[in-house]
JSON list of C-alpha atoms in Angstrom, two decimals:
[
{"chain": "A", "resi": 1, "resn": "MET", "atom": "CA", "xyz": [0.00, 0.00, 0.00]},
{"chain": "A", "resi": 2, "resn": "LEU", "atom": "CA", "xyz": [1.18, 3.51, -0.73]},
{"chain": "A", "resi": 3, "resn": "ALA", "atom": "CA", "xyz": [1.79, 5.87, 2.14]},
{"chain": "A", "resi": 4, "resn": "ALA", "atom": "CA", "xyz": [-1.12, 8.14, 2.98]},
{"chain": "A", "resi": 5, "resn": "VAL", "atom": "CA", "xyz": [-1.63, 11.09, 5.29]},
{"chain": "A", "resi": 6, "resn": "GLY", "atom": "CA", "xyz": [-5.21, 11.27, 6.50]},
{"chain": "A", "resi": 7, "resn": "VAL", "atom": "CA", "xyz": [-6.91, 14.61, 7.07]},
{"chain": "A", "resi": 8, "resn": "LEU", "atom": "CA", "xyz": [-10.29, 15.83, 8.22]},
{"chain": "A", "resi": 9, "resn": "LEU", "atom": "CA", "xyz": [-12.24, 18.90, 7.22]},
{"chain": "A", "resi": 10, "resn": "GLY", "atom": "CA", "xyz": [-13.40, 21.40, 9.78]},
{"chain": "A", "resi": 11, "resn": "ALA", "atom": "CA", "xyz": [-11.73, 23.09, 12.69]},
{"chain": "A", "resi": 12, "resn": "ALA", "atom": "CA", "xyz": [-8.27, 21.86, 13.56]},
{"chain": "A", "resi": 13, "resn": "PRO", "atom": "CA", "xyz": [-5.80, 22.70, 16.33]},
{"chain": "A", "resi": 14, "resn": "ALA", "atom": "CA", "xyz": [-2.62, 24.59, 15.53]},
{"chain": "A", "resi": 15, "resn": "GLN", "atom": "CA", "xyz": [0.10, 22.32, 14.22]},
{"chain": "A", "resi": 16, "resn": "THR", "atom": "CA", "xyz": [3.72, 22.25, 15.32]},
{"chain": "A", "resi": 17, "resn": "ALA", "atom": "CA", "xyz": [5.03, 19.99, 12.55]},
{"chain": "A", "resi": 18, "resn": "CYS", "atom": "CA", "xyz": [4.10, 19.16, 8.99]},
{"chain": "A", "resi": 19, "resn": "PRO", "atom": "CA", "xyz": [3.97, 15.79, 7.24]},
{"chain": "A", "resi": 20, "resn": "ASP", "atom": "CA", "xyz": [7.13, 14.74, 5.45]},
{"chain": "A", "resi": 21, "resn": "VAL", "atom": "CA", "xyz": [6.32, 15.52, 1.82]},
{"chain": "A", "resi": 22, "resn": "PRO", "atom": "CA", "xyz": [9.52, 15.70, -0.26]},
{"chain": "A", "resi": 23, "resn": "ALA", "atom": "CA", "xyz": [9.75, 17.18, -3.74]},
{"chain": "A", "resi": 24, "resn": "PRO", "atom": "CA", "xyz": [8.87, 14.77, -6.55]},
{"chain": "A", "resi": 25, "resn": "THR", "atom": "CA", "xyz": [11.68, 12.58, -7.85]},
{"chain": "A", "resi": 26, "resn": "ARG", "atom": "CA", "xyz": [11.85, 9.81, -10.43]},
{"chain": "A", "resi": 27, "resn": "ALA", "atom": "CA", "xyz": [11.21, 7.35, -7.62]},
{"chain": "A", "resi": 28, "resn": "ARG", "atom": "CA", "xyz": [8.34, 8.97, -5.73]},
{"chain": "A", "resi": 29, "resn": "ALA", "atom": "CA", "xyz": [5.95, 11.89, -5.85]},
{"chain": "A", "resi": 30, "resn": "TRP", "atom": "CA", "xyz": [2.91, 13.00, -3.87]},
{"chain": "A", "resi": 31, "resn": "ARG", "atom": "CA", "xyz": [-0.68, 13.45, -4.99]},
{"chain": "A", "resi": 32, "resn": "ALA", "atom": "CA", "xyz": [-3.08, 15.75, -3.15]},
{"chain": "A", "resi": 33, "resn": "GLU", "atom": "CA", "xyz": [-6.54, 14.24, -3.54]},
{"chain": "A", "resi": 34, "resn": "LEU", "atom": "CA", "xyz": [-9.25, 16.89, -3.32]},
{"chain": "A", "resi": 35, "resn": "LEU", "atom": "CA", "xyz": [-12.04, 16.09, -0.89]},
{"chain": "A", "resi": 36, "resn": "GLY", "atom": "CA", "xyz": [-14.31, 18.74, -2.38]},
{"chain": "A", "resi": 37, "resn": "ASN", "atom": "CA", "xyz": [-14.13, 22.37, -3.44]},
{"chain": "A", "resi": 38, "resn": "THR", "atom": "CA", "xyz": [-11.00, 23.61, -1.70]},
{"chain": "A", "resi": 39, "resn": "PRO", "atom": "CA", "xyz": [-9.74, 27.16, -1.05]},
{"chain": "A", "resi": 40, "resn": "ALA", "atom": "CA", "xyz": [-6.17, 27.74, -2.20]},
{"chain": "A", "resi": 41, "resn": "ARG", "atom": "CA", "xyz": [-3.69, 30.58, -1.98]},
{"chain": "A", "resi": 42, "resn": "THR", "atom": "CA", "xyz": [-1.72, 31.65, -5.02]},
{"chain": "A", "resi": 43, "resn": "ARG", "atom": "CA", "xyz": [0.86, 32.98, -2.56]},
{"chain": "A", "resi": 44, "resn": "LEU", "atom": "CA", "xyz": [1.37, 31.44, 0.84]},
{"chain": "A", "resi": 45, "resn": "THR", "atom": "CA", "xyz": [1.48, 34.79, 2.66]},
{"chain": "A", "resi": 46, "resn": "ARG", "atom": "CA", "xyz": [-1.74, 36.05, 1.09]},
{"chain": "A", "resi": 47, "resn": "THR", "atom": "CA", "xyz": [-5.17, 35.42, 2.57]},
{"chain": "A", "resi": 48, "resn": "ALA", "atom": "CA", "xyz": [-7.02, 35.90, -0.74]},
{"chain": "A", "resi": 49, "resn": "THR", "atom": "CA", "xyz": [-7.96, 32.50, -2.15]},
{"chain": "A", "resi": 50, "resn": "VAL", "atom": "CA", "xyz": [-9.10, 30.78, -5.29]},
{"chain": "A", "resi": 51, "resn": "GLN", "atom": "CA", "xyz": [-11.36, 27.74, -5.33]},
{"chain": "A", "resi": 52, "resn": "ILE", "atom": "CA", "xyz": [-10.21, 24.48, -6.86]},
{"chain": "A", "resi": 53, "resn": "GLY", "atom": "CA", "xyz": [-12.39, 21.43, -7.17]},
{"chain": "A", "resi": 54, "resn": "PRO", "atom": "CA", "xyz": [-12.27, 17.77, -8.16]},
{"chain": "A", "resi": 55, "resn": "ARG", "atom": "CA", "xyz": [-14.07, 18.39, -11.46]},
{"chain": "A", "resi": 56, "resn": "ALA", "atom": "CA", "xyz": [-10.89, 19.95, -12.89]},
{"chain": "A", "resi": 57, "resn": "ALA", "atom": "CA", "xyz": [-8.65, 17.25, -11.41]},
{"chain": "A", "resi": 58, "resn": "GLY", "atom": "CA", "xyz": [-9.37, 14.65, -8.77]},
{"chain": "A", "resi": 59, "resn": "ALA", "atom": "CA", "xyz": [-5.84, 15.00, -7.41]},
{"chain": "A", "resi": 60, "resn": "LEU", "atom": "CA", "xyz": [-3.04, 17.51, -7.89]},
{"chain": "A", "resi": 61, "resn": "LEU", "atom": "CA", "xyz": [0.70, 17.01, -8.03]},
{"chain": "A", "resi": 62, "resn": "VAL", "atom": "CA", "xyz": [2.54, 18.27, -4.94]},
{"chain": "A", "resi": 63, "resn": "LEU", "atom": "CA", "xyz": [5.52, 20.37, -5.97]},
{"chain": "A", "resi": 64, "resn": "GLY", "atom": "CA", "xyz": [7.57, 20.51, -2.78]},
{"chain": "A", "resi": 65, "resn": "PRO", "atom": "CA", "xyz": [7.78, 19.99, 0.96]},
{"chain": "A", "resi": 66, "resn": "ALA", "atom": "CA", "xyz": [4.95, 21.01, 3.28]},
{"chain": "A", "resi": 67, "resn": "ARG", "atom": "CA", "xyz": [5.36, 24.35, 5.06]},
{"chain": "A", "resi": 68, "resn": "LEU", "atom": "CA", "xyz": [4.06, 25.55, 8.39]},
{"chain": "A", "resi": 69, "resn": "LEU", "atom": "CA", "xyz": [2.45, 28.99, 8.56]},
{"chain": "A", "resi": 70, "resn": "ASP", "atom": "CA", "xyz": [0.32, 30.36, 11.38]},
{"chain": "A", "resi": 71, "resn": "GLY", "atom": "CA", "xyz": [-0.15, 26.92, 12.90]},
{"chain": "A", "resi": 72, "resn": "ARG", "atom": "CA", "xyz": [-1.33, 25.33, 9.64]},
{"chain": "A", "resi": 73, "resn": "CYS", "atom": "CA", "xyz": [0.48, 23.12, 7.14]},
{"chain": "A", "resi": 74, "resn": "TRP", "atom": "CA", "xyz": [0.40, 23.89, 3.44]},
{"chain": "A", "resi": 75, "resn": "VAL", "atom": "CA", "xyz": [1.60, 22.19, 0.26]},
{"chain": "A", "resi": 76, "resn": "ARG", "atom": "CA", "xyz": [2.14, 23.77, -3.13]},
{"chain": "A", "resi": 77, "resn": "VAL", "atom": "CA", "xyz": [0.36, 22.00, -5.97]},
{"chain": "A", "resi": 78, "resn": "ARG", "atom": "CA", "xyz": [0.30, 22.21, -9.75]},
{"chain": "A", "resi": 79, "resn": "LEU", "atom": "CA", "xyz": [-2.99, 23.61, -11.03]},
{"chain": "A", "resi": 80, "resn": "ALA", "atom": "CA", "xyz": [-4.83, 22.42, -14.12]},
{"chain": "A", "resi": 81, "resn": "SER", "atom": "CA", "xyz": [-5.28, 25.97, -15.44]},
{"chain": "A", "resi": 82, "resn": "ARG", "atom": "CA", "xyz": [-3.17, 28.29, -17.56]},
{"chain": "A", "resi": 83, "resn": "PRO", "atom": "CA", "xyz": [-0.33, 29.22, -17.47]},
{"chain": "A", "resi": 84, "resn": "ASN", "atom": "CA", "xyz": [1.46, 25.89, -17.58]},
{"chain": "A", "resi": 85, "resn": "ASP", "atom": "CA", "xyz": [3.41, 26.67, -14.39]},
{"chain": "A", "resi": 86, "resn": "ALA", "atom": "CA", "xyz": [0.28, 27.70, -12.46]},
{"chain": "A", "resi": 87, "resn": "ALA", "atom": "CA", "xyz": [0.47, 26.64, -8.82]},
{"chain": "A", "resi": 88, "resn": "ALA", "atom": "CA", "xyz": [-1.23, 27.34, -5.50]},
{"chain": "A", "resi": 89, "resn": "TRP", "atom": "CA", "xyz": [-1.02, 26.42, -1.83]},
{"chain": "A", "resi": 90, "resn": "VAL", "atom": "CA", "xyz": [-3.61, 24.21, -0.11]},
{"chain": "A", "resi": 91, "resn": "GLU", "atom": "CA", "xyz": [-3.90, 23.18, 3.53]},
{"chain": "A", "resi": 92, "resn": "THR", "atom": "CA", "xyz": [-2.90, 19.59, 4.16]},
{"chain": "A", "resi": 93, "resn": "ARG", "atom": "CA", "xyz": [-5.98, 19.09, 6.34]},
{"chain": "A", "resi": 94, "resn": "ARG", "atom": "CA", "xyz": [-8.21, 19.75, 3.33]},
{"chain": "A", "resi": 95, "resn": "VAL", "atom": "CA", "xyz": [-6.69, 17.11, 1.06]},
{"chain": "A", "resi": 96, "resn": "GLN", "atom": "CA", "xyz": [-5.66, 13.48, 1.20]},
{"chain": "A", "resi": 97, "resn": "LEU", "atom": "CA", "xyz": [-1.93, 13.16, 0.56]},
{"chain": "A", "resi": 98, "resn": "ARG", "atom": "CA", "xyz": [-0.88, 9.93, -1.09]},
{"chain": "A", "resi": 99, "resn": "ALA", "atom": "CA", "xyz": [2.48, 8.85, -2.42]},
{"chain": "A", "resi": 100, "resn": "THR", "atom": "CA", "xyz": [2.77, 7.59, -5.98]},
{"chain": "A", "resi": 101, "resn": "ARG", "atom": "CA", "xyz": [5.58, 5.44, -7.34]},
{"chain": "A", "resi": 102, "resn": "TRP", "atom": "CA", "xyz": [4.72, 6.25, -10.95]},
{"chain": "A", "resi": 103, "resn": "ARG", "atom": "CA", "xyz": [6.17, 8.85, -13.27]},
{"chain": "A", "resi": 104, "resn": "ILE", "atom": "CA", "xyz": [5.66, 9.41, -16.99]},
{"chain": "A", "resi": 105, "resn": "GLU", "atom": "CA", "xyz": [8.31, 11.02, -19.18]},
{"chain": "A", "resi": 106, "resn": "VAL", "atom": "CA", "xyz": [7.72, 12.30, -22.70]},
{"chain": "A", "resi": 107, "resn": "ARG", "atom": "CA", "xyz": [10.87, 12.63, -24.80]},
{"chain": "A", "resi": 108, "resn": "ARG", "atom": "CA", "xyz": [9.98, 14.89, -27.71]},
{"chain": "A", "resi": 109, "resn": "ALA", "atom": "CA", "xyz": [13.19, 14.44, -29.70]},
{"chain": "A", "resi": 110, "resn": "ARG", "atom": "CA", "xyz": [13.03, 10.64, -29.35]},
{"chain": "A", "resi": 111, "resn": "ARG", "atom": "CA", "xyz": [9.24, 10.65, -29.81]},
{"chain": "A", "resi": 112, "resn": "GLU", "atom": "CA", "xyz": [8.97, 8.26, -26.94]},
{"chain": "A", "resi": 113, "resn": "VAL", "atom": "CA", "xyz": [7.08, 7.87, -23.67]},
{"chain": "A", "resi": 114, "resn": "ARG", "atom": "CA", "xyz": [8.88, 6.29, -20.74]},
{"chain": "A", "resi": 115, "resn": "VAL", "atom": "CA", "xyz": [6.93, 4.93, -17.79]},
{"chain": "A", "resi": 116, "resn": "ARG", "atom": "CA", "xyz": [8.83, 4.72, -14.51]},
{"chain": "A", "resi": 117, "resn": "ARG", "atom": "CA", "xyz": [7.96, 2.88, -11.31]},
{"chain": "A", "resi": 118, "resn": "ASP", "atom": "CA", "xyz": [10.16, 3.43, -8.27]},
{"chain": "A", "resi": 119, "resn": "GLY", "atom": "CA", "xyz": [12.53, 5.30, -10.56]},
{"chain": "A", "resi": 120, "resn": "ARG", "atom": "CA", "xyz": [13.05, 2.37, -12.92]},
{"chain": "A", "resi": 121, "resn": "ILE", "atom": "CA", "xyz": [11.81, 2.37, -16.50]},
{"chain": "A", "resi": 122, "resn": "VAL", "atom": "CA", "xyz": [9.22, -0.38, -16.87]},
{"chain": "A", "resi": 123, "resn": "ARG", "atom": "CA", "xyz": [7.89, 0.40, -20.36]},
{"chain": "A", "resi": 124, "resn": "ARG", "atom": "CA", "xyz": [8.79, 2.50, -23.40]},
{"chain": "A", "resi": 125, "resn": "PHE", "atom": "CA", "xyz": [6.33, 3.43, -26.12]},
{"chain": "A", "resi": 126, "resn": "ARG", "atom": "CA", "xyz": [6.79, 5.05, -29.51]},
{"chain": "A", "resi": 127, "resn": "VAL", "atom": "CA", "xyz": [4.43, 8.02, -29.85]},
{"chain": "A", "resi": 128, "resn": "VAL", "atom": "CA", "xyz": [3.30, 10.87, -32.05]},
{"chain": "A", "resi": 129, "resn": "VAL", "atom": "CA", "xyz": [4.22, 14.27, -30.59]},
{"chain": "A", "resi": 130, "resn": "GLY", "atom": "CA", "xyz": [3.37, 17.85, -31.52]},
{"chain": "A", "resi": 131, "resn": "ALA", "atom": "CA", "xyz": [4.28, 19.17, -34.94]},
{"chain": "A", "resi": 132, "resn": "PRO", "atom": "CA", "xyz": [7.00, 21.88, -35.14]},
{"chain": "A", "resi": 133, "resn": "SER", "atom": "CA", "xyz": [4.31, 24.57, -35.49]},
{"chain": "A", "resi": 134, "resn": "THR", "atom": "CA", "xyz": [2.23, 23.18, -32.58]},
{"chain": "A", "resi": 135, "resn": "PRO", "atom": "CA", "xyz": [4.80, 21.54, -30.29]},
{"chain": "A", "resi": 136, "resn": "THR", "atom": "CA", "xyz": [4.04, 19.53, -27.19]},
{"chain": "A", "resi": 137, "resn": "PRO", "atom": "CA", "xyz": [4.88, 21.98, -24.36]},
{"chain": "A", "resi": 138, "resn": "ARG", "atom": "CA", "xyz": [7.87, 21.29, -22.13]},
{"chain": "A", "resi": 139, "resn": "GLY", "atom": "CA", "xyz": [7.65, 21.24, -18.35]},
{"chain": "A", "resi": 140, "resn": "LEU", "atom": "CA", "xyz": [6.56, 19.34, -15.27]},
{"chain": "A", "resi": 141, "resn": "PHE", "atom": "CA", "xyz": [2.86, 18.59, -15.43]},
{"chain": "A", "resi": 142, "resn": "ALA", "atom": "CA", "xyz": [0.45, 16.04, -13.99]},
{"chain": "A", "resi": 143, "resn": "ILE", "atom": "CA", "xyz": [-2.45, 13.93, -15.12]},
{"chain": "A", "resi": 144, "resn": "ALA", "atom": "CA", "xyz": [-5.73, 15.76, -14.53]},
{"chain": "A", "resi": 145, "resn": "THR", "atom": "CA", "xyz": [-8.46, 13.40, -15.76]},
{"chain": "A", "resi": 146, "resn": "ALA", "atom": "CA", "xyz": [-8.91, 10.16, -17.69]},
{"chain": "A", "resi": 147, "resn": "THR", "atom": "CA", "xyz": [-11.86, 9.46, -19.97]},
{"chain": "A", "resi": 148, "resn": "ARG", "atom": "CA", "xyz": [-12.60, 6.22, -21.76]},
{"chain": "A", "resi": 149, "resn": "GLY", "atom": "CA", "xyz": [-13.14, 6.63, -25.50]},
{"chain": "A", "resi": 150, "resn": "ALA", "atom": "CA", "xyz": [-14.03, 4.50, -28.51]},
{"chain": "A", "resi": 151, "resn": "PRO", "atom": "CA", "xyz": [-11.03, 2.62, -29.95]},
{"chain": "A", "resi": 152, "resn": "ASN", "atom": "CA", "xyz": [-11.94, 3.49, -33.55]},
{"chain": "A", "resi": 153, "resn": "ASP", "atom": "CA", "xyz": [-12.42, 7.22, -32.90]},
{"chain": "A", "resi": 154, "resn": "PHE", "atom": "CA", "xyz": [-9.67, 9.75, -33.54]},
{"chain": "A", "resi": 155, "resn": "TYR", "atom": "CA", "xyz": [-8.67, 9.92, -29.83]},
{"chain": "A", "resi": 156, "resn": "GLY", "atom": "CA", "xyz": [-8.68, 6.17, -29.38]},
{"chain": "A", "resi": 157, "resn": "ALA", "atom": "CA", "xyz": [-9.47, 4.09, -26.33]},
{"chain": "A", "resi": 158, "resn": "TRP", "atom": "CA", "xyz": [-8.50, 6.63, -23.65]},
{"chain": "A", "resi": 159, "resn": "VAL", "atom": "CA", "xyz": [-7.99, 10.37, -23.31]},
{"chain": "A", "resi": 160, "resn": "VAL", "atom": "CA", "xyz": [-5.69, 11.16, -20.37]},
{"chain": "A", "resi": 161, "resn": "SER", "atom": "CA", "xyz": [-5.75, 14.93, -20.01]},
{"chain": "A", "resi": 162, "resn": "LEU", "atom": "CA", "xyz": [-2.79, 16.76, -18.50]},
{"chain": "A", "resi": 163, "resn": "THR", "atom": "CA", "xyz": [-2.47, 20.05, -16.64]},
{"chain": "A", "resi": 164, "resn": "ALA", "atom": "CA", "xyz": [-0.50, 21.25, -19.70]},
{"chain": "A", "resi": 165, "resn": "HIS", "atom": "CA", "xyz": [-1.90, 23.59, -22.35]},
{"chain": "A", "resi": 166, "resn": "SER", "atom": "CA", "xyz": [-0.64, 24.38, -25.83]},
{"chain": "A", "resi": 167, "resn": "ASP", "atom": "CA", "xyz": [1.81, 27.28, -26.02]},
{"chain": "A", "resi": 168, "resn": "VAL", "atom": "CA", "xyz": [0.43, 28.09, -29.48]},
{"chain": "A", "resi": 169, "resn": "LEU", "atom": "CA", "xyz": [-3.31, 27.30, -29.51]},
{"chain": "A", "resi": 170, "resn": "GLN", "atom": "CA", "xyz": [-5.58, 29.10, -27.07]},
{"chain": "A", "resi": 171, "resn": "ARG", "atom": "CA", "xyz": [-8.55, 27.03, -28.20]},
{"chain": "A", "resi": 172, "resn": "TYR", "atom": "CA", "xyz": [-8.72, 23.69, -29.98]},
{"chain": "A", "resi": 173, "resn": "ASP", "atom": "CA", "xyz": [-11.61, 21.42, -30.90]},
{"chain": "A", "resi": 174, "resn": "GLY", "atom": "CA", "xyz": [-13.98, 23.36, -28.64]},
{"chain": "A", "resi": 175, "resn": "GLY", "atom": "CA", "xyz": [-11.68, 23.19, -25.62]},
{"chain": "A", "resi": 176, "resn": "ASP", "atom": "CA", "xyz": [-9.08, 25.40, -23.96]},
{"chain": "A", "resi": 177, "resn": "GLY", "atom": "CA", "xyz": [-6.06, 23.97, -25.76]},
{"chain": "A", "resi": 178, "resn": "ARG", "atom": "CA", "xyz": [-5.52, 21.25, -23.16]},
{"chain": "A", "resi": 179, "resn": "VAL", "atom": "CA", "xyz": [-2.80, 18.70, -23.94]},
{"chain": "A", "resi": 180, "resn": "ALA", "atom": "CA", "xyz": [-3.48, 15.00, -23.44]},
{"chain": "A", "resi": 181, "resn": "LEU", "atom": "CA", "xyz": [-2.02, 11.56, -23.81]},
{"chain": "A", "resi": 182, "resn": "HIS", "atom": "CA", "xyz": [-4.50, 9.65, -25.93]},
{"chain": "A", "resi": 183, "resn": "GLY", "atom": "CA", "xyz": [-4.93, 6.63, -28.12]},
{"chain": "A", "resi": 184, "resn": "ARG", "atom": "CA", "xyz": [-5.17, 6.36, -31.90]},
{"chain": "A", "resi": 185, "resn": "GLY", "atom": "CA", "xyz": [-8.00, 5.46, -34.21]},
{"chain": "A", "resi": 186, "resn": "GLY", "atom": "CA", "xyz": [-9.60, 6.51, -37.45]},
{"chain": "A", "resi": 187, "resn": "ALA", "atom": "CA", "xyz": [-7.85, 9.44, -39.13]},
{"chain": "A", "resi": 188, "resn": "SER", "atom": "CA", "xyz": [-5.15, 9.66, -36.42]},
{"chain": "A", "resi": 189, "resn": "LEU", "atom": "CA", "xyz": [-3.72, 6.36, -37.67]},
{"chain": "A", "resi": 190, "resn": "ARG", "atom": "CA", "xyz": [-2.49, 8.18, -40.77]},
{"chain": "A", "resi": 191, "resn": "ASP", "atom": "CA", "xyz": [0.30, 9.72, -38.68]},
{"chain": "A", "resi": 192, "resn": "PRO", "atom": "CA", "xyz": [2.80, 6.95, -37.90]},
{"chain": "A", "resi": 193, "resn": "LEU", "atom": "CA", "xyz": [4.25, 6.39, -34.45]},
{"chain": "A", "resi": 194, "resn": "GLY", "atom": "CA", "xyz": [7.58, 8.17, -34.18]},
{"chain": "A", "resi": 195, "resn": "SER", "atom": "CA", "xyz": [6.36, 11.25, -36.07]},
{"chain": "A", "resi": 196, "resn": "ALA", "atom": "CA", "xyz": [5.73, 14.86, -34.99]},
{"chain": "A", "resi": 197, "resn": "ARG", "atom": "CA", "xyz": [2.32, 15.69, -36.46]},
{"chain": "A", "resi": 198, "resn": "SER", "atom": "CA", "xyz": [-0.15, 16.39, -33.65]},
{"chain": "A", "resi": 199, "resn": "HIS", "atom": "CA", "xyz": [-1.53, 19.70, -32.39]},
{"chain": "A", "resi": 200, "resn": "GLY", "atom": "CA", "xyz": [0.44, 19.17, -29.18]},
{"chain": "A", "resi": 201, "resn": "CYS", "atom": "CA", "xyz": [-1.08, 16.02, -27.75]},
{"chain": "A", "resi": 202, "resn": "VAL", "atom": "CA", "xyz": [0.88, 12.79, -27.39]},
{"chain": "A", "resi": 203, "resn": "ARG", "atom": "CA", "xyz": [-0.66, 9.84, -29.22]},
{"chain": "A", "resi": 204, "resn": "LEU", "atom": "CA", "xyz": [-0.04, 6.24, -28.19]},
{"chain": "A", "resi": 205, "resn": "ASP", "atom": "CA", "xyz": [-1.35, 2.98, -29.56]},
{"chain": "A", "resi": 206, "resn": "ASN", "atom": "CA", "xyz": [-4.59, 1.97, -27.89]},
{"chain": "A", "resi": 207, "resn": "ALA", "atom": "CA", "xyz": [-2.87, -1.05, -26.36]},
{"chain": "A", "resi": 208, "resn": "ALA", "atom": "CA", "xyz": [-0.18, 1.20, -24.84]},
{"chain": "A", "resi": 209, "resn": "ILE", "atom": "CA", "xyz": [-2.48, 3.76, -23.27]},
{"chain": "A", "resi": 210, "resn": "GLY", "atom": "CA", "xyz": [-4.79, 0.99, -22.12]},
{"chain": "A", "resi": 211, "resn": "TRP", "atom": "CA", "xyz": [-1.86, -0.65, -20.35]},
{"chain": "A", "resi": 212, "resn": "LEU", "atom": "CA", "xyz": [-0.95, 2.68, -18.73]},
{"chain": "A", "resi": 213, "resn": "VAL", "atom": "CA", "xyz": [-4.44, 3.26, -17.35]},
{"chain": "A", "resi": 214, "resn": "ARG", "atom": "CA", "xyz": [-4.82, -0.29, -16.08]},
{"chain": "A", "resi": 215, "resn": "ARG", "atom": "CA", "xyz": [-1.35, -0.53, -14.56]},
{"chain": "A", "resi": 216, "resn": "ILE", "atom": "CA", "xyz": [-1.49, 2.71, -12.59]},
{"chain": "A", "resi": 217, "resn": "GLY", "atom": "CA", "xyz": [-5.23, 2.42, -12.01]},
{"chain": "A", "resi": 218, "resn": "SER", "atom": "CA", "xyz": [-7.82, 4.84, -13.37]},
{"chain": "A", "resi": 219, "resn": "ALA", "atom": "CA", "xyz": [-8.71, 6.01, -9.84]},
{"chain": "A", "resi": 220, "resn": "ARG", "atom": "CA", "xyz": [-5.05, 6.80, -9.08]},
{"chain": "A", "resi": 221, "resn": "LEU", "atom": "CA", "xyz": [-4.04, 8.49, -12.33]},
{"chain": "A", "resi": 222, "resn": "ALA", "atom": "CA", "xyz": [-4.86, 12.08, -11.34]},
{"chain": "A", "resi": 223, "resn": "GLY", "atom": "CA", "xyz": [-1.82, 13.84, -9.87]},
{"chain": "A", "resi": 224, "resn": "THR", "atom": "CA", "xyz": [0.69, 11.44, -11.43]},
{"chain": "A", "resi": 225, "resn": "PRO", "atom": "CA", "xyz": [3.71, 13.51, -12.59]},
{"chain": "A", "resi": 226, "resn": "VAL", "atom": "CA", "xyz": [4.30, 13.87, -16.33]},
{"chain": "A", "resi": 227, "resn": "GLU", "atom": "CA", "xyz": [7.55, 15.46, -17.43]},
{"chain": "A", "resi": 228, "resn": "VAL", "atom": "CA", "xyz": [7.90, 16.63, -21.02]},
{"chain": "A", "resi": 229, "resn": "ARG", "atom": "CA", "xyz": [11.45, 17.20, -22.25]}
]
């Protein structure tokens, strides 16, 4: 079982220590599962808050160690909104912190996805990445949501949306330019694996993305770190 830090909503006494939540590495990261609509601070020292909720992402990637301020513990998390480095602070008592041993790496130049568990590469997949005019954005992101699709449709068997957004397209296909890992079917099969022809998304064979969802677990995908190089 993965380590978990339980928390309860409501009034809480002042804390004198925070849970040990190290920065994400290739061997381990932390997911902050949202228990409901949660107030967050864009800056730790500010009282003004924004609201984040599980509809945007069931869990958010924790970006660094927990910090104690005014008797409360906070963690900084990656948001699913623009810009791509958007982050905010949430109280640890308002989320469920769980460790994850999984990490996904997208190598644009190699046109390859590497899946790591405990820091070790367990699978490699050839993929289609963004075209030169609509590149897959670089950075440290996280999985936001996962939606099952139809294998023969353009997006294939699964659409695994990331917190990343296109650096070029503000809107795409009726959405906000969100980047995803997704399968292949229909017209998307015309672009061979190992090519750079997408609008920024990363396309995998249906068997590959199906393996990814099953192996990590659809309920545990959100908050999994995804690094694009």
